[in-house]
Amino acid sequence: LEDIRVPVLIVCGADDKLTPPKVSEDMQRRIPGSRLALISDAGHLSNIEQPDAFNHAVIDYLRQIEGRPRSGV
């Protein structure tokens, strides 16, 4: 994970039992420059359980990285 050099958004449901937030938080700490979006009131299928919050997190992230130079992997 430490070698990833591209923009990364990690999305996790706050109530996810399959991939708990602690696992996502660890990934976020290990991937340089990554961002973590925790979706409230959602489990493993946060995109289905809370589609508006999921879409907002992804769109907000894409707007933030738009125009940033890309680095190699």
Short mmCIF file of N, CA, C and O in Angstrom, two decimals:
data_model
loop_
_atom_site.label_atom_id
_atom_site.label_comp_id
_atom_site.label_asym_id
_atom_site.label_seq_id
_atom_site.Cartn_x
_atom_site.Cartn_y
_atom_site.Cartn_z
N LEU A 1 0.81 -1.20 0.00
CA LEU A 1 0.00 0.00 0.00
C LEU A 1 0.85 1.26 0.00
O LEU A 1 0.47 2.27 -0.58
N GLU A 2 1.99 1.19 0.64
CA GLU A 2 2.86 2.36 0.75
C GLU A 2 3.41 2.82 -0.60
O GLU A 2 3.85 3.95 -0.75
N ASP A 3 3.38 1.93 -1.60
CA ASP A 3 3.93 2.26 -2.92
C ASP A 3 2.92 2.88 -3.87
O ASP A 3 3.28 3.28 -4.98
N ILE A 4 1.67 2.97 -3.47
CA ILE A 4 0.64 3.56 -4.34
C ILE A 4 0.91 5.05 -4.48
O ILE A 4 1.10 5.75 -3.49
N ARG A 5 0.92 5.53 -5.72
CA ARG A 5 1.24 6.93 -5.99
C ARG A 5 0.19 7.61 -6.85
O ARG A 5 0.48 8.56 -7.57
N VAL A 6 -1.02 7.13 -6.81
CA VAL A 6 -2.13 7.74 -7.54
C VAL A 6 -3.18 8.16 -6.52
O VAL A 6 -3.21 7.66 -5.39
N PRO A 7 -4.07 9.09 -6.88
CA PRO A 7 -5.11 9.50 -5.93
C PRO A 7 -5.99 8.32 -5.53
O PRO A 7 -6.37 7.51 -6.36
N VAL A 8 -6.28 8.23 -4.24
CA VAL A 8 -7.08 7.13 -3.72
C VAL A 8 -8.13 7.67 -2.76
O VAL A 8 -7.81 8.40 -1.83
N LEU A 9 -9.38 7.28 -3.02
CA LEU A 9 -10.46 7.53 -2.09
C LEU A 9 -10.92 6.18 -1.58
O LEU A 9 -11.31 5.30 -2.35
N ILE A 10 -10.90 6.01 -0.28
CA ILE A 10 -11.38 4.80 0.36
C ILE A 10 -12.76 5.13 0.93
O ILE A 10 -12.89 6.06 1.72
N VAL A 11 -13.77 4.39 0.50
CA VAL A 11 -15.13 4.62 0.98
C VAL A 11 -15.54 3.43 1.83
O VAL A 11 -15.40 2.28 1.41
N CYS A 12 -16.06 3.72 3.01
CA CYS A 12 -16.44 2.66 3.93
C CYS A 12 -17.71 3.06 4.67
O CYS A 12 -17.85 4.20 5.10
N GLY A 13 -18.61 2.11 4.79
CA GLY A 13 -19.78 2.32 5.62
C GLY A 13 -19.38 2.31 7.09
O GLY A 13 -18.60 1.45 7.52
N ALA A 14 -19.89 3.24 7.86
CA ALA A 14 -19.53 3.33 9.27
C ALA A 14 -19.93 2.09 10.05
O ALA A 14 -19.34 1.77 11.08
N ASP A 15 -20.93 1.35 9.54
CA ASP A 15 -21.40 0.14 10.20
C ASP A 15 -20.99 -1.14 9.46
O ASP A 15 -21.58 -2.20 9.67
N ASP A 16 -19.97 -1.04 8.62
CA ASP A 16 -19.53 -2.18 7.81
C ASP A 16 -18.94 -3.26 8.71
O ASP A 16 -17.99 -3.02 9.45
N LYS A 17 -19.50 -4.46 8.62
CA LYS A 17 -19.00 -5.60 9.41
C LYS A 17 -17.99 -6.44 8.61
O LYS A 17 -17.15 -7.10 9.19
N LEU A 18 -18.08 -6.43 7.27
CA LEU A 18 -17.16 -7.22 6.44
C LEU A 18 -15.80 -6.55 6.32
O LEU A 18 -14.76 -7.23 6.34
N THR A 19 -15.80 -5.25 6.10
CA THR A 19 -14.56 -4.47 6.06
C THR A 19 -14.75 -3.32 7.05
O THR A 19 -15.16 -2.23 6.67
N PRO A 20 -14.49 -3.55 8.31
CA PRO A 20 -14.76 -2.54 9.34
C PRO A 20 -13.98 -1.25 9.10
O PRO A 20 -12.90 -1.26 8.49
N PRO A 21 -14.52 -0.14 9.58
CA PRO A 21 -13.83 1.14 9.42
C PRO A 21 -12.38 1.11 9.89
O PRO A 21 -11.53 1.77 9.29
N LYS A 22 -12.07 0.33 10.90
CA LYS A 22 -10.68 0.25 11.38
C LYS A 22 -9.74 -0.24 10.27
O LYS A 22 -8.62 0.24 10.15
N VAL A 23 -10.20 -1.18 9.46
CA VAL A 23 -9.39 -1.68 8.34
C VAL A 23 -9.19 -0.56 7.31
O VAL A 23 -8.08 -0.34 6.81
N SER A 24 -10.26 0.16 7.01
CA SER A 24 -10.17 1.27 6.05
C SER A 24 -9.28 2.38 6.58
O SER A 24 -8.52 2.99 5.83
N GLU A 25 -9.36 2.64 7.88
CA GLU A 25 -8.51 3.67 8.49
C GLU A 25 -7.04 3.28 8.38
O GLU A 25 -6.17 4.13 8.12
N ASP A 26 -6.75 2.00 8.58
CA ASP A 26 -5.37 1.52 8.45
C ASP A 26 -4.89 1.67 7.01
O ASP A 26 -3.76 2.12 6.77
N MET A 27 -5.74 1.33 6.05
CA MET A 27 -5.37 1.50 4.63
C MET A 27 -5.08 2.98 4.34
O MET A 27 -4.10 3.31 3.67
N GLN A 28 -5.93 3.85 4.84
CA GLN A 28 -5.76 5.28 4.59
C GLN A 28 -4.44 5.79 5.17
O GLN A 28 -3.76 6.60 4.56
N ARG A 29 -4.07 5.29 6.33
CA ARG A 29 -2.78 5.70 6.93
C ARG A 29 -1.60 5.21 6.10
O ARG A 29 -0.57 5.87 6.03
N ARG A 30 -1.75 4.06 5.45
CA ARG A 30 -0.64 3.46 4.72
C ARG A 30 -0.51 3.94 3.28
O ARG A 30 0.58 3.83 2.70
N ILE A 31 -1.58 4.47 2.69
CA ILE A 31 -1.52 4.95 1.31
C ILE A 31 -1.25 6.45 1.33
O ILE A 31 -2.10 7.24 1.79
N PRO A 32 -0.09 6.88 0.87
CA PRO A 32 0.26 8.30 0.92
C PRO A 32 -0.78 9.18 0.21
O PRO A 32 -1.17 8.91 -0.92
N GLY A 33 -1.23 10.21 0.92
CA GLY A 33 -2.13 11.18 0.32
C GLY A 33 -3.55 10.70 0.11
O GLY A 33 -4.35 11.40 -0.50
N SER A 34 -3.88 9.52 0.59
CA SER A 34 -5.23 9.00 0.38
C SER A 34 -6.23 9.70 1.29
O SER A 34 -5.86 10.36 2.26
N ARG A 35 -7.49 9.51 0.96
CA ARG A 35 -8.57 10.11 1.74
C ARG A 35 -9.58 9.02 2.08
O ARG A 35 -9.84 8.13 1.28
N LEU A 36 -10.15 9.12 3.27
CA LEU A 36 -11.15 8.16 3.72
C LEU A 36 -12.49 8.87 3.87
O LEU A 36 -12.57 9.93 4.49
N ALA A 37 -13.53 8.29 3.29
CA ALA A 37 -14.89 8.79 3.45
C ALA A 37 -15.69 7.72 4.18
O ALA A 37 -15.87 6.62 3.67
N LEU A 38 -16.12 8.02 5.41
CA LEU A 38 -16.98 7.11 6.16
C LEU A 38 -18.42 7.53 5.93
O LEU A 38 -18.78 8.68 6.13
N ILE A 39 -19.23 6.58 5.49
CA ILE A 39 -20.63 6.85 5.19
C ILE A 39 -21.47 6.42 6.39
O ILE A 39 -21.50 5.24 6.75
N SER A 40 -22.14 7.39 7.00
CA SER A 40 -22.98 7.11 8.18
C SER A 40 -24.18 6.25 7.81
O SER A 40 -24.68 6.30 6.69
N ASP A 41 -24.63 5.48 8.78
CA ASP A 41 -25.83 4.65 8.63
C ASP A 41 -25.75 3.71 7.42
O ASP A 41 -26.73 3.51 6.71
N ALA A 42 -24.55 3.17 7.18
CA ALA A 42 -24.36 2.25 6.06
C ALA A 42 -23.41 1.14 6.47
O ALA A 42 -22.50 1.35 7.27
N GLY A 43 -23.64 -0.02 5.89
CA GLY A 43 -22.75 -1.16 6.10
C GLY A 43 -21.85 -1.35 4.90
O GLY A 43 -21.33 -0.37 4.33
N HIS A 44 -21.70 -2.59 4.46
CA HIS A 44 -20.76 -2.92 3.39
C HIS A 44 -21.22 -2.40 2.02
O HIS A 44 -20.38 -2.20 1.14
N LEU A 45 -22.50 -2.19 1.84
CA LEU A 45 -23.02 -1.71 0.55
C LEU A 45 -23.42 -0.24 0.65
O LEU A 45 -24.55 0.15 0.35
N SER A 46 -22.47 0.58 1.07
CA SER A 46 -22.78 2.00 1.31
C SER A 46 -23.30 2.71 0.07
O SER A 46 -24.13 3.62 0.17
N ASN A 47 -22.88 2.28 -1.10
CA ASN A 47 -23.36 2.91 -2.34
C ASN A 47 -24.84 2.63 -2.58
O ASN A 47 -25.52 3.42 -3.23
N ILE A 48 -25.34 1.53 -2.04
CA ILE A 48 -26.76 1.18 -2.18
C ILE A 48 -27.55 1.68 -0.97
O ILE A 48 -28.66 2.19 -1.11
N GLU A 49 -26.97 1.55 0.22
CA GLU A 49 -27.67 1.92 1.45
C GLU A 49 -27.81 3.44 1.62
O GLU A 49 -28.81 3.91 2.15
N GLN A 50 -26.80 4.17 1.20
CA GLN A 50 -26.80 5.64 1.31
C GLN A 50 -26.26 6.23 0.00
O GLN A 50 -25.19 6.85 -0.04
N PRO A 51 -27.00 6.07 -1.10
CA PRO A 51 -26.48 6.49 -2.41
C PRO A 51 -26.15 7.98 -2.50
O PRO A 51 -25.15 8.34 -3.13
N ASP A 52 -26.95 8.83 -1.89
CA ASP A 52 -26.67 10.27 -1.97
C ASP A 52 -25.36 10.62 -1.26
O ASP A 52 -24.54 11.37 -1.79
N ALA A 53 -25.16 10.06 -0.07
CA ALA A 53 -23.93 10.33 0.67
C ALA A 53 -22.72 9.74 -0.06
O ALA A 53 -21.66 10.38 -0.13
N PHE A 54 -22.88 8.55 -0.61
CA PHE A 54 -21.80 7.91 -1.36
C PHE A 54 -21.42 8.76 -2.58
O PHE A 54 -20.26 9.08 -2.80
N ASN A 55 -22.43 9.13 -3.36
CA ASN A 55 -22.18 9.94 -4.56
C ASN A 55 -21.55 11.28 -4.21
O ASN A 55 -20.64 11.75 -4.90
N HIS A 56 -22.01 11.90 -3.14
CA HIS A 56 -21.44 13.18 -2.71
C HIS A 56 -19.95 13.02 -2.37
O HIS A 56 -19.13 13.84 -2.78
N ALA A 57 -19.61 11.95 -1.64
CA ALA A 57 -18.21 11.72 -1.27
C ALA A 57 -17.34 11.53 -2.51
O ALA A 57 -16.24 12.11 -2.60
N VAL A 58 -17.81 10.75 -3.46
CA VAL A 58 -17.02 10.48 -4.68
C VAL A 58 -16.90 11.74 -5.53
O VAL A 58 -15.80 12.10 -5.97
N ILE A 59 -18.01 12.44 -5.75
CA ILE A 59 -17.98 13.65 -6.58
C ILE A 59 -17.11 14.72 -5.94
O ILE A 59 -16.31 15.38 -6.62
N ASP A 60 -17.23 14.90 -4.62
CA ASP A 60 -16.40 15.87 -3.91
C ASP A 60 -14.92 15.54 -4.08
O ASP A 60 -14.10 16.42 -4.35
N TYR A 61 -14.57 14.27 -3.95
CA TYR A 61 -13.19 13.85 -4.11
C TYR A 61 -12.69 14.10 -5.53
O TYR A 61 -11.60 14.62 -5.75
N LEU A 62 -13.49 13.73 -6.52
CA LEU A 62 -13.09 13.94 -7.92
C LEU A 62 -12.90 15.42 -8.23
O LEU A 62 -11.96 15.78 -8.95
N ARG A 63 -13.73 16.26 -7.67
CA ARG A 63 -13.56 17.71 -7.87
C ARG A 63 -12.26 18.19 -7.24
O ARG A 63 -11.60 19.07 -7.78
N GLN A 64 -11.91 17.64 -6.10
CA GLN A 64 -10.68 18.05 -5.42
C GLN A 64 -9.43 17.64 -6.19
O GLN A 64 -8.44 18.36 -6.19
N ILE A 65 -9.47 16.48 -6.82
CA ILE A 65 -8.26 16.02 -7.52
C ILE A 65 -8.23 16.45 -8.98
O ILE A 65 -7.20 16.28 -9.65
N GLU A 66 -9.32 16.98 -9.49
CA GLU A 66 -9.37 17.40 -10.90
C GLU A 66 -8.26 18.42 -11.18
O GLU A 66 -8.06 19.36 -10.45
N GLY A 67 -7.53 18.17 -12.22
CA GLY A 67 -6.47 19.08 -12.61
C GLY A 67 -5.14 18.86 -11.91
O GLY A 67 -4.16 19.50 -12.26
N ARG A 68 -5.10 17.98 -10.92
CA ARG A 68 -3.83 17.68 -10.26
C ARG A 68 -2.97 16.85 -11.20
O ARG A 68 -3.46 15.98 -11.90
N PRO A 69 -1.68 17.12 -11.23
CA PRO A 69 -0.80 16.28 -12.06
C PRO A 69 -0.83 14.83 -11.58
O PRO A 69 -0.94 14.57 -10.40
N ARG A 70 -0.77 13.92 -12.52
CA ARG A 70 -0.75 12.50 -12.19
C ARG A 70 0.68 12.04 -12.02
O ARG A 70 1.56 12.41 -12.77
N SER A 71 0.88 11.19 -11.03
CA SER A 71 2.20 10.62 -10.85
C SER A 71 2.14 9.15 -11.23
O SER A 71 1.09 8.54 -11.24
N GLY A 72 3.28 8.58 -11.54
CA GLY A 72 3.34 7.18 -11.95
C GLY A 72 3.11 6.24 -10.78
O GLY A 72 3.18 6.62 -9.63
N VAL A 73 2.83 5.01 -11.09
CA VAL A 73 2.55 4.00 -10.06
C VAL A 73 3.86 3.44 -9.57
O VAL A 73 4.79 3.26 -10.26
#
